Short mmCIF file of C-alpha atoms in Angstrom, two decimals:
data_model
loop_
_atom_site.label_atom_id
_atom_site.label_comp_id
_atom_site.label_asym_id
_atom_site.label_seq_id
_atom_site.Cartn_x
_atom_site.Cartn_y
_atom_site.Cartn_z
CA UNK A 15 17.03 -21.05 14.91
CA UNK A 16 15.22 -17.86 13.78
CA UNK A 17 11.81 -19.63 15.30
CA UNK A 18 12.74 -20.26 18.36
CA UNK A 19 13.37 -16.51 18.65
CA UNK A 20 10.11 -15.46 18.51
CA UNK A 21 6.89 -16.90 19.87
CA UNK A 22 3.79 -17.73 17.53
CA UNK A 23 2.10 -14.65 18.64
CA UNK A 24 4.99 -12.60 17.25
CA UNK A 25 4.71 -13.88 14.31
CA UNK A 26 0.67 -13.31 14.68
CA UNK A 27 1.91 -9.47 15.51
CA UNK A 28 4.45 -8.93 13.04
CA UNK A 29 1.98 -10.33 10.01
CA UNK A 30 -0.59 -7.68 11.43
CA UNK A 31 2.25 -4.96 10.61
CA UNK A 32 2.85 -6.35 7.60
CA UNK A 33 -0.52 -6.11 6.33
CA UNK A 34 -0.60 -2.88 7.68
CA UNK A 35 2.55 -1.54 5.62
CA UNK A 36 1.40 -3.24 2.58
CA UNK A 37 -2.38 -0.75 3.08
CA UNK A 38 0.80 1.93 2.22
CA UNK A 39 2.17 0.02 -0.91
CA UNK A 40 0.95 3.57 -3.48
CA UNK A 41 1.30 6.22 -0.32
CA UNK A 42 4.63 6.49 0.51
CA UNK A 43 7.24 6.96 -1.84
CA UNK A 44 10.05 7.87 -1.87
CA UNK A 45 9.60 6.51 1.90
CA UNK A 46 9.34 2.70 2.50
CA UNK A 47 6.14 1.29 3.72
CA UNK A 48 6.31 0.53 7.22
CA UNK A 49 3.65 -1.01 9.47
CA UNK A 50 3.65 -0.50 13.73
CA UNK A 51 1.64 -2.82 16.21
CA UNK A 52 1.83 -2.03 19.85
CA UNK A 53 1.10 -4.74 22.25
CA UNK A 54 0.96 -4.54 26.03
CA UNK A 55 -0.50 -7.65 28.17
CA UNK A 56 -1.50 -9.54 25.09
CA UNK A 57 -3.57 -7.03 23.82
CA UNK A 58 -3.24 -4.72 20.82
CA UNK A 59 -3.50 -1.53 21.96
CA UNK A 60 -2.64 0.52 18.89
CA UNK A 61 -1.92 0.24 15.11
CA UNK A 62 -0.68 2.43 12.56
CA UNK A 63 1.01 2.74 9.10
CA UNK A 64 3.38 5.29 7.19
CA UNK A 65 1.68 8.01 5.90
CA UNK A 66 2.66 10.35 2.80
CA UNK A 67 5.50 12.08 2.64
CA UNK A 68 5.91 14.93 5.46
CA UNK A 69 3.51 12.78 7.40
CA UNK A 70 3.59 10.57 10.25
CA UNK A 71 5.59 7.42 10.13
CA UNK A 72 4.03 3.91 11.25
CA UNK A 73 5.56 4.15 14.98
CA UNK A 74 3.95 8.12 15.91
CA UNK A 75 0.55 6.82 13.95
CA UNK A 76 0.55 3.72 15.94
CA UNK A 77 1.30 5.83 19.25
CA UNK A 78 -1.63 8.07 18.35
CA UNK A 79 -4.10 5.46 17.95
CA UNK A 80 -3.36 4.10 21.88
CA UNK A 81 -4.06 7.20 23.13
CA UNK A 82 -6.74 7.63 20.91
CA UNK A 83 -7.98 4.82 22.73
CA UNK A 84 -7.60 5.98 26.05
CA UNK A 85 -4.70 3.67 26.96
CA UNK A 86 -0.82 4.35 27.59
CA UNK A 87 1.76 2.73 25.54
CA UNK A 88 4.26 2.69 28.78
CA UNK A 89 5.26 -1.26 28.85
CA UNK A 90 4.58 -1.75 25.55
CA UNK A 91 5.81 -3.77 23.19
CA UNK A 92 6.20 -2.30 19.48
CA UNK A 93 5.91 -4.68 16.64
CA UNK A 94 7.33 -2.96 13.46
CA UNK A 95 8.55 -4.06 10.24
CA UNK A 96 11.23 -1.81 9.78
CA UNK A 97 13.85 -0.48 12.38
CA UNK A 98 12.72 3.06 13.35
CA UNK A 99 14.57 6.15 12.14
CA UNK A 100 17.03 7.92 14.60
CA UNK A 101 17.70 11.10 12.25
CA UNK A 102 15.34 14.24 11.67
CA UNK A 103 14.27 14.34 8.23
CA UNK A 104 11.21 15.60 7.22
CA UNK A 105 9.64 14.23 10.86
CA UNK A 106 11.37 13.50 13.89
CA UNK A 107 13.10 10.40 14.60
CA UNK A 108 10.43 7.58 15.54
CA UNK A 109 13.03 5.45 18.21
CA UNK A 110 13.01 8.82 20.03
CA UNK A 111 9.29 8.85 20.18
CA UNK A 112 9.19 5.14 21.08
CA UNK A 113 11.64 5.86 24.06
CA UNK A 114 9.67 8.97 25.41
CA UNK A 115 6.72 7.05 25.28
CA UNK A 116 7.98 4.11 27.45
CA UNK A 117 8.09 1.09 25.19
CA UNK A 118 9.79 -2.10 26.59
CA UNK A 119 10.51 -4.13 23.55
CA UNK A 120 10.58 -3.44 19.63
CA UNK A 121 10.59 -6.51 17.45
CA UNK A 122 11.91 -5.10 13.88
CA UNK A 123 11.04 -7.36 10.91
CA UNK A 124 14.78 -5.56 9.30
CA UNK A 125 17.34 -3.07 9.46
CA UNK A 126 16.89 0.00 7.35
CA UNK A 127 19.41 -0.15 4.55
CA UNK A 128 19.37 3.76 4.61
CA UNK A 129 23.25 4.50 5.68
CA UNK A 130 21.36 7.29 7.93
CA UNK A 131 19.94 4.93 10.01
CA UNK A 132 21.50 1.27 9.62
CA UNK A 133 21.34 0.06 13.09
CA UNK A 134 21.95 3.54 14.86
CA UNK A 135 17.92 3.59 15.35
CA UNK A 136 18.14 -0.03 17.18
CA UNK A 137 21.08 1.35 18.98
CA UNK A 138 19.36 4.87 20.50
CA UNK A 139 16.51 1.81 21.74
CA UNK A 140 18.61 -0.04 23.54
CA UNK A 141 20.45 2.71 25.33
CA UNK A 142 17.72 3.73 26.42
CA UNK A 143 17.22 0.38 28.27
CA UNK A 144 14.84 -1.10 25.49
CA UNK A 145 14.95 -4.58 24.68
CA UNK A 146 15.47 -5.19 20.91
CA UNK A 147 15.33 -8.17 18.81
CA UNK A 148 15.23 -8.31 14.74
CA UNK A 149 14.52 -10.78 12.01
CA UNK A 150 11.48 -11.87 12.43
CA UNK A 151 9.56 -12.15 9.27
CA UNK A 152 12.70 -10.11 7.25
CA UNK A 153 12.23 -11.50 3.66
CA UNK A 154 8.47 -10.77 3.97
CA UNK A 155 9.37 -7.25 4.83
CA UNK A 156 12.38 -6.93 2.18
CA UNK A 157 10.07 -7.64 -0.84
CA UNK A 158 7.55 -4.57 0.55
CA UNK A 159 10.46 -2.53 0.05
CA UNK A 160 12.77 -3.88 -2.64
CA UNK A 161 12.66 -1.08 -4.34
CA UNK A 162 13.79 1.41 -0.95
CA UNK A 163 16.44 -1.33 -0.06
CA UNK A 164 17.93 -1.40 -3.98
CA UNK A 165 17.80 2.39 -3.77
CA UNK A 166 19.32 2.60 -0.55
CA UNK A 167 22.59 -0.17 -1.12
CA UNK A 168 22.59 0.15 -5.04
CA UNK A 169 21.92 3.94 -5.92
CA UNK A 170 19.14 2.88 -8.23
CA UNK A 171 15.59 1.79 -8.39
CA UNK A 172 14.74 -1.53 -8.83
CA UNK A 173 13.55 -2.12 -12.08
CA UNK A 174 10.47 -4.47 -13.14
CA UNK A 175 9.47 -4.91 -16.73
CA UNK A 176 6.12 -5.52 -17.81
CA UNK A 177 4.99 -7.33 -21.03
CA UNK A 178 2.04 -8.87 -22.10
CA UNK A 179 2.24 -12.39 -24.41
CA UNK A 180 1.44 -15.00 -26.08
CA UNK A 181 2.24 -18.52 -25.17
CA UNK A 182 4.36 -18.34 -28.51
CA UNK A 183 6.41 -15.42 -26.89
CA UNK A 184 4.68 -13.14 -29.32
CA UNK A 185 3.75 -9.30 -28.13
CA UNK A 186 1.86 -7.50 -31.36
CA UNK A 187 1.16 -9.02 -34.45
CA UNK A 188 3.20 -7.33 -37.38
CA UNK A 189 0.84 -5.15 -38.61
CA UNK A 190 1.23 -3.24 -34.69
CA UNK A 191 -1.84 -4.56 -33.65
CA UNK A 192 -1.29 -5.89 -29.71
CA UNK A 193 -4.83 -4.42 -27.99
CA UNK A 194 -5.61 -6.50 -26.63
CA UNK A 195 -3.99 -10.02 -26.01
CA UNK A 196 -4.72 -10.46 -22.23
CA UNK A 197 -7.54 -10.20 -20.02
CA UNK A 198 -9.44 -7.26 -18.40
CA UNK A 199 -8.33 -9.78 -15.35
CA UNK A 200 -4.83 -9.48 -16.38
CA UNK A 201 -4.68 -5.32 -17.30
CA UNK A 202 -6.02 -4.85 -14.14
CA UNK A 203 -3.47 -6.54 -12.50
CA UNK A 204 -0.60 -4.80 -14.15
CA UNK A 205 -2.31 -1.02 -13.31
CA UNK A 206 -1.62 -2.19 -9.41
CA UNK A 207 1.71 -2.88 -10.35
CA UNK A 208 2.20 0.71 -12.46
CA UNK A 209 0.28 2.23 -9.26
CA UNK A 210 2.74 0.91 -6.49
CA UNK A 211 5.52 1.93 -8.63
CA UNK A 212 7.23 5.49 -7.90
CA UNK A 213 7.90 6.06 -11.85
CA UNK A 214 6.45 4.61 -15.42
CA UNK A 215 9.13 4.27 -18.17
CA UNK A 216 8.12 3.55 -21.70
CA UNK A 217 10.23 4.74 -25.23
CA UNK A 218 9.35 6.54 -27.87
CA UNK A 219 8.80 3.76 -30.58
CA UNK A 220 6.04 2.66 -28.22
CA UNK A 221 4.24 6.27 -28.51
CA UNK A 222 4.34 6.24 -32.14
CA UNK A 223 2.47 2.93 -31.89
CA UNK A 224 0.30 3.23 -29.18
CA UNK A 225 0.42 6.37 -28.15
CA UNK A 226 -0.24 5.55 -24.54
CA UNK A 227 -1.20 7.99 -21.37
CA UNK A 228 1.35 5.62 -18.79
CA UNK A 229 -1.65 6.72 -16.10
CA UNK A 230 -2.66 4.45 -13.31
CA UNK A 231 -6.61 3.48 -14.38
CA UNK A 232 -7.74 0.24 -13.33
CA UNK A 233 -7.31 0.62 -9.64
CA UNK A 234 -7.80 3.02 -7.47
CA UNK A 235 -4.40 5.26 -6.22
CA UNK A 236 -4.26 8.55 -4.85
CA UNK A 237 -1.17 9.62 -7.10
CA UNK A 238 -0.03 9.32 -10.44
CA UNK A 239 3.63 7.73 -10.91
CA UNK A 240 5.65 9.65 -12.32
CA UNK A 241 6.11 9.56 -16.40
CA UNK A 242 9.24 8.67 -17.95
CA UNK A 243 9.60 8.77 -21.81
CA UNK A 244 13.12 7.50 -23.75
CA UNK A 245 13.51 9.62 -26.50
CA UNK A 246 16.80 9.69 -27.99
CA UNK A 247 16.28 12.11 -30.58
CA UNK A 248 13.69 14.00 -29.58
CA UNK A 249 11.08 12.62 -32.18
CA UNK A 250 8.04 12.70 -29.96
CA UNK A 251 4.93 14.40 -31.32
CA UNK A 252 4.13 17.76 -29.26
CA UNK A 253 0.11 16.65 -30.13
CA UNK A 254 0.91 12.98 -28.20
CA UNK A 255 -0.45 12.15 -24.87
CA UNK A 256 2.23 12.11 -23.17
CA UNK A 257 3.37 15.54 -23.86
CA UNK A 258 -0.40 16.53 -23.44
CA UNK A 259 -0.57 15.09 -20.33
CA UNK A 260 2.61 17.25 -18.84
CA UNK A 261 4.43 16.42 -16.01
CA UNK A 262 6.80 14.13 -18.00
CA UNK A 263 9.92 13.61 -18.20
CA UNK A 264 11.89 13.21 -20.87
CA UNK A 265 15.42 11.67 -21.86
CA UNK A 266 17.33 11.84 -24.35
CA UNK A 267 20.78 12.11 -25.82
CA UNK A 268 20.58 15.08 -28.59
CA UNK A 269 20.36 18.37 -28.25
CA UNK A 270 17.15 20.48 -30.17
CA UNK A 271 17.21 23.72 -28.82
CA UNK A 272 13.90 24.87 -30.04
CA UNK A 273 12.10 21.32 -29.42
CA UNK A 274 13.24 21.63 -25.98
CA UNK A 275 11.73 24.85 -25.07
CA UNK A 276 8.24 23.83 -26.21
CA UNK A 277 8.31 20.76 -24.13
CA UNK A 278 9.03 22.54 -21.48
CA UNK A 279 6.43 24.94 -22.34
CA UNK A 280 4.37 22.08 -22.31
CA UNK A 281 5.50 21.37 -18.85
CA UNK A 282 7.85 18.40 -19.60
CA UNK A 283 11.42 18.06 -18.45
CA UNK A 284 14.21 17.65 -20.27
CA UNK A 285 17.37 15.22 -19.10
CA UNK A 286 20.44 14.50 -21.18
CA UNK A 287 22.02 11.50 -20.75
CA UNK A 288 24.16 10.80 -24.11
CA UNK A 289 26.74 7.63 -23.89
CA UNK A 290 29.76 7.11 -26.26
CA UNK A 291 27.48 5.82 -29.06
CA UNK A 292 24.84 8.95 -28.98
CA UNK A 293 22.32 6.85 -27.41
CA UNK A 294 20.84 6.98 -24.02
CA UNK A 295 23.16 5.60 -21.17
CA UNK A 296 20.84 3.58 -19.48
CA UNK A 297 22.91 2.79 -16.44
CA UNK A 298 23.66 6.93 -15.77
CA UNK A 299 19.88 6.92 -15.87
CA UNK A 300 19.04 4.28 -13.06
CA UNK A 301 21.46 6.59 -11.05
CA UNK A 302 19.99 9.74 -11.58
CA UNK A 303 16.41 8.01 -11.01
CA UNK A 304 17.83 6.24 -7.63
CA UNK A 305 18.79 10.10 -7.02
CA UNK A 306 15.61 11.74 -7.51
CA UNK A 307 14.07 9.18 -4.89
CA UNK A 308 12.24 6.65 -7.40
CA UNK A 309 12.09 3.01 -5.32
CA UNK A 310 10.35 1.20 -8.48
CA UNK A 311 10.58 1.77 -11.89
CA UNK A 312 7.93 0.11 -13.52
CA UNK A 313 9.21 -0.07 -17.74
CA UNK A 314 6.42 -0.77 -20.13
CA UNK A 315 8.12 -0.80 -24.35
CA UNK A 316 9.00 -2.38 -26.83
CA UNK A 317 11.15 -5.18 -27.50
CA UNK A 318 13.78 -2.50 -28.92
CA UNK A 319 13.83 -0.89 -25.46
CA UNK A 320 13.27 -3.79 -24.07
CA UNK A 321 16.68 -5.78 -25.17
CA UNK A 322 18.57 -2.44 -24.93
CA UNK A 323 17.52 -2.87 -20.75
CA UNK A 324 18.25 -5.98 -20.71
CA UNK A 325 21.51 -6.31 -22.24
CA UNK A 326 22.73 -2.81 -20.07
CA UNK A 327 22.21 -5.22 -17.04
CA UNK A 328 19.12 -2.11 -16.13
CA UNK A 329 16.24 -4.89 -15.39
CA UNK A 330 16.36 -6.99 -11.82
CA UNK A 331 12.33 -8.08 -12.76
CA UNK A 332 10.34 -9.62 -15.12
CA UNK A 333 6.65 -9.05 -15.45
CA UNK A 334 4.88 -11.44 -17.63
CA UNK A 335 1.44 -11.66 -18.69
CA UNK A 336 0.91 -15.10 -20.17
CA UNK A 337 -2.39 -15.49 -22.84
CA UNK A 338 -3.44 -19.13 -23.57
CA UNK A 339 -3.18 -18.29 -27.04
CA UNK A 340 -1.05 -18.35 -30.40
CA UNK A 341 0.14 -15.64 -32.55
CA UNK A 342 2.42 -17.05 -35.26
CA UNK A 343 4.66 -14.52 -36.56
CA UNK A 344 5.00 -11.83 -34.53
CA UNK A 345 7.15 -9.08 -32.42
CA UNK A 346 8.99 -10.46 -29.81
CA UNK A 347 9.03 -9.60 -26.10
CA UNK A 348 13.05 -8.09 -26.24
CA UNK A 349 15.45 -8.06 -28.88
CA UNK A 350 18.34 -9.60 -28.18
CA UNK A 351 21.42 -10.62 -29.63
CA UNK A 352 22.07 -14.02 -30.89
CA UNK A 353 23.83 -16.28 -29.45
CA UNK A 354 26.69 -18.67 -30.30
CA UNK A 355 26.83 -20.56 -26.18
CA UNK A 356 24.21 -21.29 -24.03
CA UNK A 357 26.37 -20.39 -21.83
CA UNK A 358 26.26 -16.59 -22.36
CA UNK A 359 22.37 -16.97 -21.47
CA UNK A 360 20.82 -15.02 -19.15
CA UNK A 361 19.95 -16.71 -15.71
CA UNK A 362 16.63 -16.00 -14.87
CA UNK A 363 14.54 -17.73 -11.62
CA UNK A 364 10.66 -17.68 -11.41
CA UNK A 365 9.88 -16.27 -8.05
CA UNK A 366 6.23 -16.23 -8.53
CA UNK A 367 3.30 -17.91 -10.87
CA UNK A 368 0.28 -17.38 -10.16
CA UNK A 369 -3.35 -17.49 -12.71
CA UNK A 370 -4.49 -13.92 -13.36
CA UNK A 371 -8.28 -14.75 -14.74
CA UNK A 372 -7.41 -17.02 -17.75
CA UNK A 373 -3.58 -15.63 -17.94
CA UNK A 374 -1.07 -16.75 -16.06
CA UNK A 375 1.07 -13.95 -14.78
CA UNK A 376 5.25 -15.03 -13.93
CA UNK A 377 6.91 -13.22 -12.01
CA UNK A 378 10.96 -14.04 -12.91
CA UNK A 379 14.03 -12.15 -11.60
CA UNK A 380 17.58 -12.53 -12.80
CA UNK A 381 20.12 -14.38 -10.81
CA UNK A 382 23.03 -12.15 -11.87
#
């Protein structure tokens, strides 16, 4: 049904936008990435993306670049794989700027889940005497933005954890050692993950052991994430990287009054998020993230951290790095409780598998 909607060369259009949005994947945050074709006569007459924040969105670029060209985008048709915004935010709304300059048709991939625009933007088109269809190409569009559209209809980011393992399930060897058990191949990969991410998480038993920067290296990004660090009781070392680094910010759930102020001296910031038990309430956290505007939060830690996620319902992604090797006895990737049913399980579903050099990298979400 949804193919006989659209002709062939929609789809041919829409993938064009698509490919354009996804040229925005480390760009945009917290805005979605959005991708605009305009087509008049069976020509493309203009393209354009979403720029950074405060910028132009995919439907004004794309305008630009037709008359850039010389042409006029009057009869046009306007491929774009999100429906345009009707509300003034930091730009003006993009379906007013597709009406003034005489589009025909818009063919939205989706409809934006933001409760700001959510169909008003398709509704400005058509009464204005624009033809609009949507659908075409949605679920492609939807996993661009998964992390917008959980923000936007959950409050919170959506959350993918990384880990790096054996085919024994094993993460460091006992000793601490864990650098390195994938590939160059396979780090690589995961730094275009961290750099399409709007945030980096990690906990503090992973800086005592590793002492990592959580900085985007392998590929090339024009921002930093931002840097998240779970420390509880405010153990971290003022000499650590992170802390070095600044522009961090740090949880936790106890109160150091003279800790605090050098941290923040050291240009960190300090959050409080203390449940019942005097630990971190994870949930309260994915809130406040999904408040500050962070789409994707990528978590790299421990299996301590890791199970504590996990069992707070806080992960939606999995983000494996499989080596074709053994480890014995080692740390696991989450610690977990044990179990007396496999029916308390957790439901998992691979939704992608794919050979990373001589890893193989699974990407698995959970089903509830």
């Amino acid at each position: 049904m949804m193919r006989a909607m659209f002709s062939e060369t929609d789809f041919q259009h829409m993938q064009r936008a698509l490919e354009l949005a996804e040229r925005s994947l480390y760009i945009t945050t917290p805005n979605p990435r959005v991708g605009c074709v305009l087509v008049r006569d069976g020509n493309v007459i203009g393209e354009g993306r979403t720029q950074p924040p405060g910028q132009n969105h995919a439907e004004v670029e794309a305008l630009n670049d037709t008359r850039q060209r010389g042409l006029s985008p009057q009869g046009a048709t306007a491929y774009v794989t999100l429906e345009p915004c009707s509300h003034f935010g930091r730009t003006p709304p993009c379906a007013k700027a597709l009406i003034e300059a005489g589009v025909s048709r818009v063919i939205a991939a989706m409809e934006d889940p933001n409760p700001k625009v959510s169909g008003k933007g398709f509704e400005l088109l058509r009464h204005a005497g624009i033809e609009v269809r949507c659908g075409l190409m949605e679920q492609e569009a939807r996993e661009l933005n998964i992390g917008f559209v959980s923000r936007m209809t959950r409050g919170r980011p959506w959350v993918r954890m990384k880990v790096a393992a054996s085919l024994d399930g094993g993460t460091a060897l006992q000793n601490g050692q864990s650098q390195w058990i994938t590939s160059i191949a396979a780090r690589t990969d995961g730094h275009a993950w961290r750099a399409r991410a709007c945030a980096i998480m990690t906990g503090i038993g992973t800086v005592r052991l590793d002492n990592p920067k959580l900085t985007v290296r392998e590929v090339t990004t024009p921002r930093q994430p931002l840097r998240i660090l779970l420390d509880s009781k405010l153990e971290v070392d003022l000499e650590s990287n992170l802390v070095k680094l600044g522009d961090l910010l740090l949880v936790a759930a106890r109160n150091d009054p003279g800790k605090e102020q050098e941290l923040i001296n050291r240009g960190c910031e300090l959050l409080h998020l203390p449940n019942h038990e005097g630990k971190i309430d994870l949930p309260a956290l994915l809130g406040s993230l999904g408040k500050r505007g962070i789409n994707e939060l990528h978590v790299e830690a421990g299996h301590r951290l890791n199970g504590a996620l996990i069992k707070a319902n806080c992960v939606d992604e999995l983000l494996i790095y499989m080596a074709p090797c053994l480890l014995g006895q080692t740390k696991p990737m989450f610690e977990l409780p044990i179990l007396e049913e496999l029916a308390q399980r957790w439901s998992l579903q691979f939704h992608d598998v794919t050979q990373i050099g001589p890893d193989l990298r699974l990407l698995v979400r959970f089903t509830s």
